[in-house]
C-alpha cells in the first residue's frame, strides 16, 4: 500500500508539478535592433522559439514601429482588424503558442524586410 501511495505521488508530480523552463528573451535584430537594413525573417533562422519567450524590439521610434498582426497582415504588409501596434522604440512582446507575425506598419518598409513570422512551440518542461 505504501509503495502504491509513493507511485501515485510521483505520477502527480510528473503530471501536475512539472515546471516549464524559464522563458528566453531575444533582442530582435541583435545589436542592430528592428531595422530596415536587416532581413528580419533571416534573423529568426536557426533560433528555437517557445510560447512564453519574449521578443524585445528596439528601434528609432521616429522612423519605425512594430505591429502584431495575423498571417494575412504579415503576407500583405497591412494591419488587420485587431492588430496591436507598438511605437515606444523599446517594446517587449511575449510570444503566444503557434504562429506569431510582426510587421512595420509602413508598407514599403515591411515589403523590404521589416517583418517576421515566428512559430512558437510548447516550452520544454523541467522537473
CSV table of N, CA and C in Angstrom, one decimal, residues 71-117:
chain,number,residue,atom,x,y,z
A,71,UNK,N,-1.6,36.3,-40.2
A,71,UNK,CA,-0.8,35.9,-41.3
A,71,UNK,C,-1.1,36.8,-42.6
A,72,UNK,N,-2.4,37.1,-42.7
A,72,UNK,CA,-2.8,38.0,-43.9
A,72,UNK,C,-2.1,39.3,-43.8
A,73,UNK,N,-2.1,39.9,-42.6
A,73,UNK,CA,-1.4,41.2,-42.4
A,73,UNK,C,0.1,41.1,-42.7
A,74,UNK,N,0.7,40.0,-42.2
A,74,UNK,CA,2.1,39.7,-42.5
A,74,UNK,C,2.4,39.6,-44.0
A,75,UNK,N,1.6,38.8,-44.6
A,75,UNK,CA,1.9,38.5,-46.1
A,75,UNK,C,1.6,39.7,-46.9
A,76,UNK,N,0.6,40.5,-46.6
A,76,UNK,CA,0.2,41.7,-47.4
A,76,UNK,C,0.8,43.0,-46.9
A,77,UNK,N,1.5,43.0,-45.8
A,77,UNK,CA,2.1,44.2,-45.1
A,77,UNK,C,1.0,45.2,-44.8
A,78,UNK,N,-0.1,44.7,-44.3
A,78,UNK,CA,-1.2,45.6,-43.9
A,78,UNK,C,-1.6,45.3,-42.4
A,79,UNK,N,-2.2,46.2,-41.8
A,79,UNK,CA,-2.8,46.0,-40.5
A,79,UNK,C,-4.1,45.3,-40.6
A,80,UNK,N,-4.3,44.2,-39.9
A,80,UNK,CA,-5.6,43.5,-39.9
A,80,UNK,C,-6.4,44.1,-38.7
A,81,UNK,N,-7.7,43.8,-38.8
A,81,UNK,CA,-8.5,44.1,-37.6
A,81,UNK,C,-8.0,43.4,-36.4
A,82,UNK,N,-7.9,44.1,-35.3
A,82,UNK,CA,-7.3,43.5,-34.1
A,82,UNK,C,-5.8,43.5,-33.9
A,83,UNK,N,-5.1,44.1,-34.9
A,83,UNK,CA,-3.7,44.2,-34.9
A,83,UNK,C,-3.3,45.1,-33.7
A,84,UNK,N,-2.2,44.9,-33.1
A,84,UNK,CA,-1.7,45.7,-32.0
A,84,UNK,C,-0.4,46.4,-32.4
A,85,UNK,N,-0.4,47.7,-32.4
A,85,UNK,CA,0.7,48.5,-32.8
A,85,UNK,C,1.5,49.0,-31.6
A,86,UNK,N,2.8,48.8,-31.6
A,86,UNK,CA,3.7,49.3,-30.6
A,86,UNK,C,4.6,50.4,-31.2
A,87,UNK,N,4.9,51.4,-30.5
A,87,UNK,CA,5.7,52.5,-31.0
A,87,UNK,C,6.6,53.2,-30.0
A,88,UNK,N,7.0,52.5,-29.0
A,88,UNK,CA,7.8,53.1,-27.9
A,88,UNK,C,9.3,53.2,-28.3
A,89,UNK,N,9.7,52.3,-29.2
A,89,UNK,CA,11.1,52.2,-29.5
A,89,UNK,C,11.8,51.1,-28.7
A,90,UNK,N,11.1,50.6,-27.7
A,90,UNK,CA,11.7,49.5,-26.8
A,90,UNK,C,10.5,48.7,-26.3
A,91,UNK,N,10.0,47.8,-27.2
A,91,UNK,CA,8.8,47.0,-26.9
A,91,UNK,C,9.2,45.6,-26.6
A,92,UNK,N,8.6,45.1,-25.5
A,92,UNK,CA,8.8,43.7,-25.1
A,92,UNK,C,7.5,42.9,-25.3
A,93,UNK,N,7.5,42.0,-26.2
A,93,UNK,CA,6.3,41.3,-26.6
A,93,UNK,C,6.5,39.8,-26.3
A,94,UNK,N,5.5,39.2,-25.6
A,94,UNK,CA,5.6,37.8,-25.3
A,94,UNK,C,5.0,36.9,-26.4
A,95,UNK,N,5.7,35.9,-26.8
A,95,UNK,CA,5.2,35.0,-27.9
A,95,UNK,C,4.1,34.1,-27.4
A,96,UNK,N,3.0,34.0,-28.2
A,96,UNK,CA,1.9,33.1,-28.0
A,96,UNK,C,2.3,31.7,-28.6
A,97,UNK,N,1.6,30.7,-28.2
A,97,UNK,CA,1.8,29.4,-28.8
A,97,UNK,C,1.4,29.4,-30.2
A,98,UNK,N,2.2,28.9,-31.1
A,98,UNK,CA,1.8,28.8,-32.5
A,98,UNK,C,2.4,30.0,-33.3
A,99,UNK,N,1.7,30.4,-34.3
A,99,UNK,CA,2.2,31.4,-35.3
A,99,UNK,C,2.1,32.8,-34.7
A,100,UNK,N,3.2,33.5,-34.8
A,100,UNK,CA,3.3,34.9,-34.3
A,100,UNK,C,3.8,35.8,-35.5
A,101,UNK,N,3.1,36.8,-35.8
A,101,UNK,CA,3.5,37.6,-37.0
A,101,UNK,C,3.7,39.1,-36.6
A,102,UNK,N,4.8,39.7,-37.1
A,102,UNK,CA,5.2,41.1,-36.8
A,102,UNK,C,5.5,41.8,-38.1
A,103,UNK,N,5.1,43.1,-38.2
A,103,UNK,CA,5.5,43.9,-39.3
A,103,UNK,C,5.7,45.3,-38.8
A,104,UNK,N,6.4,46.1,-39.7
A,104,UNK,CA,6.4,47.6,-39.5
A,104,UNK,C,5.2,48.1,-40.3
A,105,UNK,N,4.5,49.0,-39.7
A,105,UNK,CA,3.2,49.4,-40.4
A,105,UNK,C,3.4,50.3,-41.6
A,106,UNK,N,4.6,50.7,-41.9
A,106,UNK,CA,4.9,51.4,-43.2
A,106,UNK,C,5.1,50.3,-44.2
A,107,UNK,N,4.1,50.2,-45.2
A,107,UNK,CA,4.1,49.1,-46.1
A,107,UNK,C,5.4,48.9,-46.9
A,108,UNK,N,6.0,50.0,-47.3
A,108,UNK,CA,7.3,50.0,-48.0
A,108,UNK,C,8.4,49.4,-47.2
A,109,UNK,N,8.4,49.7,-45.9
A,109,UNK,CA,9.4,49.1,-45.0
A,109,UNK,C,9.2,47.6,-44.8
A,110,UNK,N,7.9,47.3,-44.6
A,110,UNK,CA,7.6,45.9,-44.4
A,110,UNK,C,7.9,45.1,-45.7
A,111,UNK,N,7.7,45.7,-46.8
A,111,UNK,CA,7.9,45.0,-48.1
A,111,UNK,C,9.4,44.7,-48.4
A,112,UNK,N,10.3,45.6,-47.8
A,112,UNK,CA,11.7,45.3,-48.0
A,112,UNK,C,12.3,44.5,-46.9
A,113,UNK,N,11.5,44.0,-46.0
A,113,UNK,CA,12.0,43.0,-45.0
A,113,UNK,C,11.8,43.3,-43.5
A,114,UNK,N,11.1,44.4,-43.2
A,114,UNK,CA,10.8,44.6,-41.8
A,114,UNK,C,9.5,43.9,-41.4
A,115,UNK,N,9.6,42.5,-41.4
A,115,UNK,CA,8.5,41.7,-41.0
A,115,UNK,C,9.1,40.3,-40.6
A,116,UNK,N,8.4,39.6,-39.7
A,116,UNK,CA,8.8,38.3,-39.2
A,116,UNK,C,7.7,37.4,-39.0
A,117,UNK,N,7.8,36.2,-39.2
A,117,UNK,CA,6.9,35.1,-38.9
A,117,UNK,C,7.6,34.2,-38.0
